[in-house]
PDB file of C-alpha atoms in Angstrom:
ATOM      1  CA  UNK A1313     114.636 290.669 109.719  1.00 35.00           C
ATOM      2  CA  UNK A1314     118.403 289.621 109.053  1.00 40.00           C
ATOM      3  CA  UNK A1315     119.169 286.387 107.258  1.00 52.00           C
ATOM      4  CA  UNK A1316     119.655 283.747 109.711  1.00 64.00           C
ATOM      5  CA  UNK A1317     117.795 284.179 113.177  1.00 79.00           C
ATOM      6  CA  UNK A1318     117.074 281.980 116.370  1.00 82.00           C
ATOM      7  CA  UNK A1319     114.375 281.396 118.057  1.00 84.00           C
ATOM      8  CA  UNK A1320     113.596 282.173 121.283  1.00 89.00           C
ATOM      9  CA  UNK A1321     116.619 284.562 122.082  1.00 88.00           C
ATOM     10  CA  UNK A1322     116.621 282.899 125.909  1.00 92.00           C
ATOM     11  CA  UNK A1323     114.952 279.594 126.910  1.00 94.00           C
ATOM     12  CA  UNK A1324     115.833 278.448 130.331  1.00 95.00           C
ATOM     13  CA  UNK A1325     114.493 275.178 131.478  1.00 95.00           C
ATOM     14  CA  UNK A1326     114.669 272.077 134.121  1.00 96.00           C
ATOM     15  CA  UNK A1327     117.208 269.080 133.587  1.00 96.00           C
ATOM     16  CA  UNK A1328     115.014 266.586 131.901  1.00 96.00           C
ATOM     17  CA  UNK A1329     113.086 268.440 130.088  1.00 96.00           C
ATOM     18  CA  UNK A1330     113.359 268.847 126.483  1.00 96.00           C
ATOM     19  CA  UNK A1331     114.267 272.466 124.670  1.00 96.00           C
ATOM     20  CA  UNK A1332     113.733 273.411 121.315  1.00 96.00           C
ATOM     21  CA  UNK A1333     114.863 276.133 119.318  1.00 95.00           C
ATOM     22  CA  UNK A1334     114.198 277.583 115.640  1.00 95.00           C
ATOM     23  CA  UNK A1335     116.398 278.897 113.022  1.00 93.00           C
ATOM     24  CA  UNK A1336     114.422 280.822 110.297  1.00 93.00           C
ATOM     25  CA  UNK A1337     116.157 282.166 107.126  1.00 91.00           C
ATOM     26  CA  UNK A1338     115.608 284.159 103.980  1.00 88.00           C
ATOM     27  CA  UNK A1339     117.353 283.026 100.601  1.00 86.00           C
ATOM     28  CA  UNK A1340     117.570 279.490 100.008  1.00 86.00           C
ATOM     29  CA  UNK A1341     120.431 277.384 101.426  1.00 88.00           C
ATOM     30  CA  UNK A1342     123.140 274.242 100.380  1.00 87.00           C
ATOM     31  CA  UNK A1343     123.106 272.915 104.239  1.00 90.00           C
ATOM     32  CA  UNK A1344     122.728 274.494 107.907  1.00 92.00           C
ATOM     33  CA  UNK A1345     124.585 273.915 110.763  1.00 93.00           C
ATOM     34  CA  UNK A1346     123.695 273.701 114.506  1.00 95.00           C
ATOM     35  CA  UNK A1347     126.428 275.316 116.560  1.00 95.00           C
ATOM     36  CA  UNK A1348     126.830 275.384 120.291  1.00 96.00           C
ATOM     37  CA  UNK A1349     128.451 278.301 121.658  1.00 93.00           C
ATOM     38  CA  UNK A1350     129.971 278.195 126.108  1.00 92.00           C
ATOM     39  CA  UNK A1351     130.416 281.321 126.899  1.00 86.00           C
ATOM     40  CA  UNK A1352     134.034 282.733 126.188  1.00 82.00           C
ATOM     41  CA  UNK A1353     134.748 279.905 123.900  1.00 86.00           C
ATOM     42  CA  UNK A1354     134.529 278.159 120.248  1.00 88.00           C
ATOM     43  CA  UNK A1355     131.697 276.961 118.048  1.00 92.00           C
ATOM     44  CA  UNK A1356     131.258 273.472 118.982  1.00 93.00           C
ATOM     45  CA  UNK A1357     129.942 271.863 115.543  1.00 93.00           C
ATOM     46  CA  UNK A1358     126.794 269.413 116.635  1.00 96.00           C
ATOM     47  CA  UNK A1359     124.696 268.547 113.067  1.00 95.00           C
ATOM     48  CA  UNK A1360     124.883 269.712 109.263  1.00 93.00           C
ATOM     49  CA  UNK A1361     121.919 268.974 107.565  1.00 94.00           C
ATOM     50  CA  UNK A1362     121.586 269.131 103.612  1.00 92.00           C
ATOM     51  CA  UNK A1363     118.956 271.135 101.809  1.00 92.00           C
ATOM     52  CA  UNK A1364     117.154 267.944 100.750  1.00 94.00           C
ATOM     53  CA  UNK A1365     117.424 266.113 104.006  1.00 96.00           C
ATOM     54  CA  UNK A1366     113.960 266.622 106.142  1.00 97.00           C
ATOM     55  CA  UNK A1367     115.483 265.118 109.753  1.00 97.00           C
ATOM     56  CA  UNK A1368     118.567 264.377 111.078  1.00 97.00           C
ATOM     57  CA  UNK A1369     119.627 262.603 114.746  1.00 96.00           C
ATOM     58  CA  UNK A1370     122.838 262.481 116.731  1.00 95.00           C
ATOM     59  CA  UNK A1371     122.404 261.138 120.295  1.00 96.00           C
ATOM     60  CA  UNK A1372     120.046 263.520 122.099  1.00 97.00           C
ATOM     61  CA  UNK A1373     119.536 266.147 119.556  1.00 97.00           C
ATOM     62  CA  UNK A1374     117.123 266.091 116.344  1.00 98.00           C
ATOM     63  CA  UNK A1375     117.466 268.822 113.913  1.00 97.00           C
ATOM     64  CA  UNK A1376     114.344 269.032 110.899  1.00 97.00           C
ATOM     65  CA  UNK A1377     114.883 271.612 108.314  1.00 96.00           C
ATOM     66  CA  UNK A1378     111.613 272.317 106.334  1.00 96.00           C
ATOM     67  CA  UNK A1379     112.782 274.254 102.972  1.00 94.00           C
ATOM     68  CA  UNK A1380     109.161 275.490 102.197  1.00 94.00           C
ATOM     69  CA  UNK A1381     109.194 277.967 105.277  1.00 94.00           C
ATOM     70  CA  UNK A1382     112.295 278.029 104.928  1.00 94.00           C
ATOM     71  CA  UNK A1383     113.295 277.299 109.011  1.00 94.00           C
ATOM     72  CA  UNK A1384     114.861 274.350 111.351  1.00 96.00           C
ATOM     73  CA  UNK A1385     114.701 273.859 114.736  1.00 96.00           C
ATOM     74  CA  UNK A1386     116.475 271.768 117.210  1.00 97.00           C
ATOM     75  CA  UNK A1387     115.703 269.032 119.733  1.00 97.00           C
ATOM     76  CA  UNK A1388     117.643 268.794 122.528  1.00 97.00           C
ATOM     77  CA  UNK A1389     115.849 266.055 124.609  1.00 97.00           C
ATOM     78  CA  UNK A1390     116.154 265.194 128.465  1.00 97.00           C
ATOM     79  CA  UNK A1391     118.599 268.344 129.021  1.00 97.00           C
ATOM     80  CA  UNK A1392     120.958 268.829 131.501  1.00 97.00           C
ATOM     81  CA  UNK A1393     122.982 271.360 133.268  1.00 96.00           C
ATOM     82  CA  UNK A1394     126.284 270.786 130.929  1.00 96.00           C
ATOM     83  CA  UNK A1395     123.997 272.116 128.179  1.00 97.00           C
ATOM     84  CA  UNK A1396     123.818 275.146 129.518  1.00 97.00           C
ATOM     85  CA  UNK A1397     125.532 277.315 126.186  1.00 96.00           C
ATOM     86  CA  UNK A1398     124.108 279.223 123.283  1.00 94.00           C
ATOM     87  CA  UNK A1399     123.120 277.326 120.459  1.00 95.00           C
ATOM     88  CA  UNK A1400     123.318 279.444 117.007  1.00 93.00           C
ATOM     89  CA  UNK A1401     122.104 277.906 113.385  1.00 93.00           C
ATOM     90  CA  UNK A1402     125.132 278.606 110.375  1.00 92.00           C
ATOM     91  CA  UNK A1403     122.947 278.919 106.728  1.00 91.00           C
ATOM     92  CA  UNK A1404     125.772 277.932 104.318  1.00 87.00           C
ATOM     93  CA  UNK A1405     124.493 279.258 100.913  1.00 80.00           C
ATOM     94  CA  UNK A1406     126.536 280.726  97.758  1.00 70.00           C
ATOM     95  CA  UNK A1407     130.384 280.881  98.554  1.00 67.00           C
ATOM     96  CA  UNK A1408     130.268 278.495 101.671  1.00 75.00           C
ATOM     97  CA  UNK A1409     130.272 281.147 103.936  1.00 84.00           C
ATOM     98  CA  UNK A1410     127.906 280.235 107.428  1.00 89.00           C
ATOM     99  CA  UNK A1411     125.674 283.359 108.062  1.00 89.00           C
ATOM    100  CA  UNK A1412     124.316 283.110 111.652  1.00 90.00           C
ATOM    101  CA  UNK A1413     121.801 284.955 113.449  1.00 86.00           C
ATOM    102  CA  UNK A1414     121.943 285.933 116.780  1.00 86.00           C
ATOM    103  CA  UNK A1415     121.547 282.598 118.752  1.00 90.00           C
ATOM    104  CA  UNK A1416     119.568 281.193 121.825  1.00 93.00           C
ATOM    105  CA  UNK A1417     120.251 281.596 125.095  1.00 94.00           C
ATOM    106  CA  UNK A1418     119.793 278.002 126.643  1.00 96.00           C
ATOM    107  CA  UNK A1419     119.423 277.425 130.343  1.00 96.00           C
ATOM    108  CA  UNK A1420     119.526 273.986 131.999  1.00 96.00           C
ATOM    109  CA  UNK A1421     118.547 274.886 136.090  1.00 95.00           C
ATOM    110  CA  UNK A1422     119.802 271.768 137.805  1.00 92.00           C
TER     111      UNK A1422
ATOM    112  CA  UNK B1400     144.279 264.757 115.065  1.00 53.00           C
ATOM    113  CA  UNK B1401     144.349 268.314 116.495  1.00 73.00           C
ATOM    114  CA  UNK B1402     141.247 270.536 115.326  1.00 90.00           C
ATOM    115  CA  UNK B1403     141.803 273.755 114.033  1.00 94.00           C
ATOM    116  CA  UNK B1404     144.381 276.037 116.431  1.00 95.00           C
ATOM    117  CA  UNK B1405     144.065 280.014 116.650  1.00 96.00           C
ATOM    118  CA  UNK B1406     146.765 282.237 118.891  1.00 96.00           C
ATOM    119  CA  UNK B1407     147.175 283.923 120.646  1.00 95.00           C
ATOM    120  CA  UNK B1408     143.668 283.394 122.449  1.00 94.00           C
ATOM    121  CA  UNK B1409     143.987 286.866 123.864  1.00 95.00           C
ATOM    122  CA  UNK B1410     145.529 290.155 122.534  1.00 97.00           C
ATOM    123  CA  UNK B1411     145.686 293.552 124.219  1.00 96.00           C
ATOM    124  CA  UNK B1412     146.855 296.524 121.966  1.00 96.00           C
ATOM    125  CA  UNK B1413     146.547 300.013 122.168  1.00 96.00           C
ATOM    126  CA  UNK B1414     144.634 302.364 119.854  1.00 96.00           C
ATOM    127  CA  UNK B1415     146.725 302.522 116.618  1.00 96.00           C
ATOM    128  CA  UNK B1416     149.144 299.374 117.049  1.00 96.00           C
ATOM    129  CA  UNK B1417     148.833 296.406 114.599  1.00 97.00           C
ATOM    130  CA  UNK B1418     146.855 293.578 115.167  1.00 97.00           C
ATOM    131  CA  UNK B1419     147.613 290.070 113.532  1.00 97.00           C
ATOM    132  CA  UNK B1420     145.983 286.947 114.427  1.00 98.00           C
ATOM    133  CA  UNK B1421     147.220 283.269 112.960  1.00 98.00           C
ATOM    134  CA  UNK B1422     144.783 280.546 112.436  1.00 97.00           C
ATOM    135  CA  UNK B1423     146.705 276.864 111.407  1.00 96.00           C
ATOM    136  CA  UNK B1424     143.528 275.051 109.701  1.00 95.00           C
ATOM    137  CA  UNK B1425     142.626 270.836 110.558  1.00 93.00           C
ATOM    138  CA  UNK B1426     145.190 268.774 108.510  1.00 90.00           C
ATOM    139  CA  UNK B1427     143.920 267.818 105.522  1.00 86.00           C
ATOM    140  CA  UNK B1428     141.514 270.938 105.194  1.00 89.00           C
ATOM    141  CA  UNK B1429     142.567 274.005 102.723  1.00 89.00           C
ATOM    142  CA  UNK B1430     139.865 276.415 102.730  1.00 92.00           C
ATOM    143  CA  UNK B1431     140.318 279.004 106.003  1.00 94.00           C
ATOM    144  CA  UNK B1432     137.073 281.331 106.952  1.00 95.00           C
ATOM    145  CA  UNK B1433     137.368 283.987 109.265  1.00 97.00           C
ATOM    146  CA  UNK B1434     134.504 285.049 111.745  1.00 96.00           C
ATOM    147  CA  UNK B1435     133.794 288.072 114.575  1.00 97.00           C
ATOM    148  CA  UNK B1436     131.983 288.075 116.990  1.00 94.00           C
ATOM    149  CA  UNK B1437     130.588 291.038 118.965  1.00 89.00           C
ATOM    150  CA  UNK B1438     129.551 290.841 122.687  1.00 82.00           C
ATOM    151  CA  UNK B1439     125.737 289.415 123.016  1.00 78.00           C
ATOM    152  CA  UNK B1440     125.885 288.957 119.168  1.00 82.00           C
ATOM    153  CA  UNK B1441     126.610 285.708 116.780  1.00 84.00           C
ATOM    154  CA  UNK B1442     129.249 285.560 114.718  1.00 91.00           C
ATOM    155  CA  UNK B1443     129.693 288.080 111.212  1.00 93.00           C
ATOM    156  CA  UNK B1444     131.212 286.141 108.287  1.00 93.00           C
ATOM    157  CA  UNK B1445     134.514 288.658 107.061  1.00 96.00           C
ATOM    158  CA  UNK B1446     136.716 286.340 104.981  1.00 95.00           C
ATOM    159  CA  UNK B1447     136.711 282.961 102.893  1.00 94.00           C
ATOM    160  CA  UNK B1448     140.163 281.892 101.940  1.00 94.00           C
ATOM    161  CA  UNK B1449     142.453 279.279  99.846  1.00 92.00           C
ATOM    162  CA  UNK B1450     145.650 278.606 100.016  1.00 88.00           C
ATOM    163  CA  UNK B1451     147.250 281.773  98.050  1.00 87.00           C
ATOM    164  CA  UNK B1452     143.843 282.953  97.181  1.00 92.00           C
ATOM    165  CA  UNK B1453     140.833 285.137  98.793  1.00 94.00           C
ATOM    166  CA  UNK B1454     137.718 283.606  97.687  1.00 91.00           C
ATOM    167  CA  UNK B1455     134.906 285.998  99.112  1.00 91.00           C
ATOM    168  CA  UNK B1456     136.338 289.236 101.693  1.00 93.00           C
ATOM    169  CA  UNK B1457     132.488 290.694 101.291  1.00 91.00           C
ATOM    170  CA  UNK B1458     132.529 290.640 104.655  1.00 92.00           C
ATOM    171  CA  UNK B1459     135.659 292.685 105.672  1.00 94.00           C
ATOM    172  CA  UNK B1460     135.764 296.264 105.991  1.00 93.00           C
ATOM    173  CA  UNK B1461     137.801 298.120 103.524  1.00 89.00           C
ATOM    174  CA  UNK B1462     140.535 299.955 105.216  1.00 94.00           C
ATOM    175  CA  UNK B1463     142.889 298.095 107.880  1.00 97.00           C
ATOM    176  CA  UNK B1464     141.878 294.921 107.251  1.00 97.00           C
ATOM    177  CA  UNK B1465     144.064 292.558 105.402  1.00 97.00           C
ATOM    178  CA  UNK B1466     143.791 288.230 105.527  1.00 97.00           C
ATOM    179  CA  UNK B1467     146.013 285.764 103.364  1.00 96.00           C
ATOM    180  CA  UNK B1468     146.610 282.380 103.829  1.00 95.00           C
ATOM    181  CA  UNK B1469     150.252 281.526 102.085  1.00 92.00           C
ATOM    182  CA  UNK B1470     151.173 278.309 100.860  1.00 89.00           C
ATOM    183  CA  UNK B1471     153.289 277.352 103.724  1.00 89.00           C
ATOM    184  CA  UNK B1472     152.093 277.715 106.923  1.00 91.00           C
ATOM    185  CA  UNK B1473     149.012 279.714 109.209  1.00 95.00           C
ATOM    186  CA  UNK B1474     146.410 282.457 107.665  1.00 97.00           C
ATOM    187  CA  UNK B1475     146.874 285.504 108.998  1.00 97.00           C
ATOM    188  CA  UNK B1476     143.791 287.770 109.244  1.00 98.00           C
ATOM    189  CA  UNK B1477     145.855 291.215 110.600  1.00 98.00           C
ATOM    190  CA  UNK B1478     144.461 294.583 111.754  1.00 97.00           C
ATOM    191  CA  UNK B1479     146.246 297.554 111.435  1.00 97.00           C
ATOM    192  CA  UNK B1480     145.654 300.508 113.356  1.00 97.00           C
ATOM    193  CA  UNK B1481     143.282 299.049 115.363  1.00 97.00           C
ATOM    194  CA  UNK B1482     140.662 301.225 116.706  1.00 96.00           C
ATOM    195  CA  UNK B1483     138.356 300.582 120.068  1.00 95.00           C
ATOM    196  CA  UNK B1484     135.635 299.237 117.489  1.00 93.00           C
ATOM    197  CA  UNK B1485     137.737 296.712 116.916  1.00 96.00           C
ATOM    198  CA  UNK B1486     137.157 294.319 120.043  1.00 96.00           C
ATOM    199  CA  UNK B1487     135.701 292.101 119.141  1.00 96.00           C
ATOM    200  CA  UNK B1488     135.971 287.509 119.036  1.00 96.00           C
ATOM    201  CA  UNK B1489     138.085 286.486 115.899  1.00 97.00           C
ATOM    202  CA  UNK B1490     137.227 282.865 115.185  1.00 97.00           C
ATOM    203  CA  UNK B1491     138.735 281.026 112.384  1.00 96.00           C
ATOM    204  CA  UNK B1492     136.867 277.741 111.007  1.00 95.00           C
ATOM    205  CA  UNK B1493     138.175 275.259 108.152  1.00 93.00           C
ATOM    206  CA  UNK B1494     136.730 272.674 105.951  1.00 89.00           C
ATOM    207  CA  UNK B1495     136.775 270.838 102.937  1.00 80.00           C
ATOM    208  CA  UNK B1496     134.084 272.396 100.909  1.00 67.00           C
ATOM    209  CA  UNK B1497     130.365 271.702 101.561  1.00 60.00           C
ATOM    210  CA  UNK B1498     131.262 269.910 104.724  1.00 72.00           C
ATOM    211  CA  UNK B1499     131.350 270.285 108.572  1.00 84.00           C
ATOM    212  CA  UNK B1500     133.410 273.692 109.181  1.00 90.00           C
ATOM    213  CA  UNK B1501     135.025 273.148 112.010  1.00 92.00           C
ATOM    214  CA  UNK B1502     135.892 276.513 114.682  1.00 94.00           C
ATOM    215  CA  UNK B1503     139.085 277.043 116.774  1.00 94.00           C
ATOM    216  CA  UNK B1504     138.779 278.577 120.014  1.00 94.00           C
ATOM    217  CA  UNK B1505     139.156 282.327 118.889  1.00 95.00           C
ATOM    218  CA  UNK B1506     141.044 285.281 119.379  1.00 97.00           C
ATOM    219  CA  UNK B1507     140.150 287.843 121.658  1.00 96.00           C
ATOM    220  CA  UNK B1508     141.511 290.962 120.894  1.00 97.00           C
ATOM    221  CA  UNK B1509     141.046 294.189 123.296  1.00 96.00           C
ATOM    222  CA  UNK B1510     141.888 296.934 121.852  1.00 96.00           C
ATOM    223  CA  UNK B1511     142.731 299.547 125.160  1.00 95.00           C
TER     224      UNK B1511
END
């Protein structure tokens, strides 16, 4: 599998429910950044978590990082229809470039 | 504080023409990254530049593609003799190194 894979590929939930997306990677990272992309738009930065951090919060978002398992998760609590989007994790390795997976398509039904 | 700006937002070129995509980073950011996104796929790194220097171009196709970030003005991604397979969304991001990368709205290139 390629560096940086989000799981699941697609997720459909009802408004008010929580959504959890996972990201796995292969090589060691400096940091990991979660982004949201609405259809046909650019990426919006959500949270950056550094390799020495285990958890970060921002509003309804919670990101965890487990470097021993080379995985991260993004939790969106009390989801809203406006959260419908694709979510990507980008891993920053050496040289500052970000490596992305294919993303998780989240659909929140009203 | 304006975000990353890209223009044009949409660009249509015929096969064999040249495409020039521009990116103005956020104020105070001297690091620029270009990524390409094919339909239904994630973003793929192309090139990383600092002012007047290409730092990492390992994601750039060997032929027809070039990038620059001059001392003055925007960063330019140039695609010569475009082919249909170049049709994609091209995103630029900027950052102060080791911090968040902020993305522009992208340029959607269509090759007819």
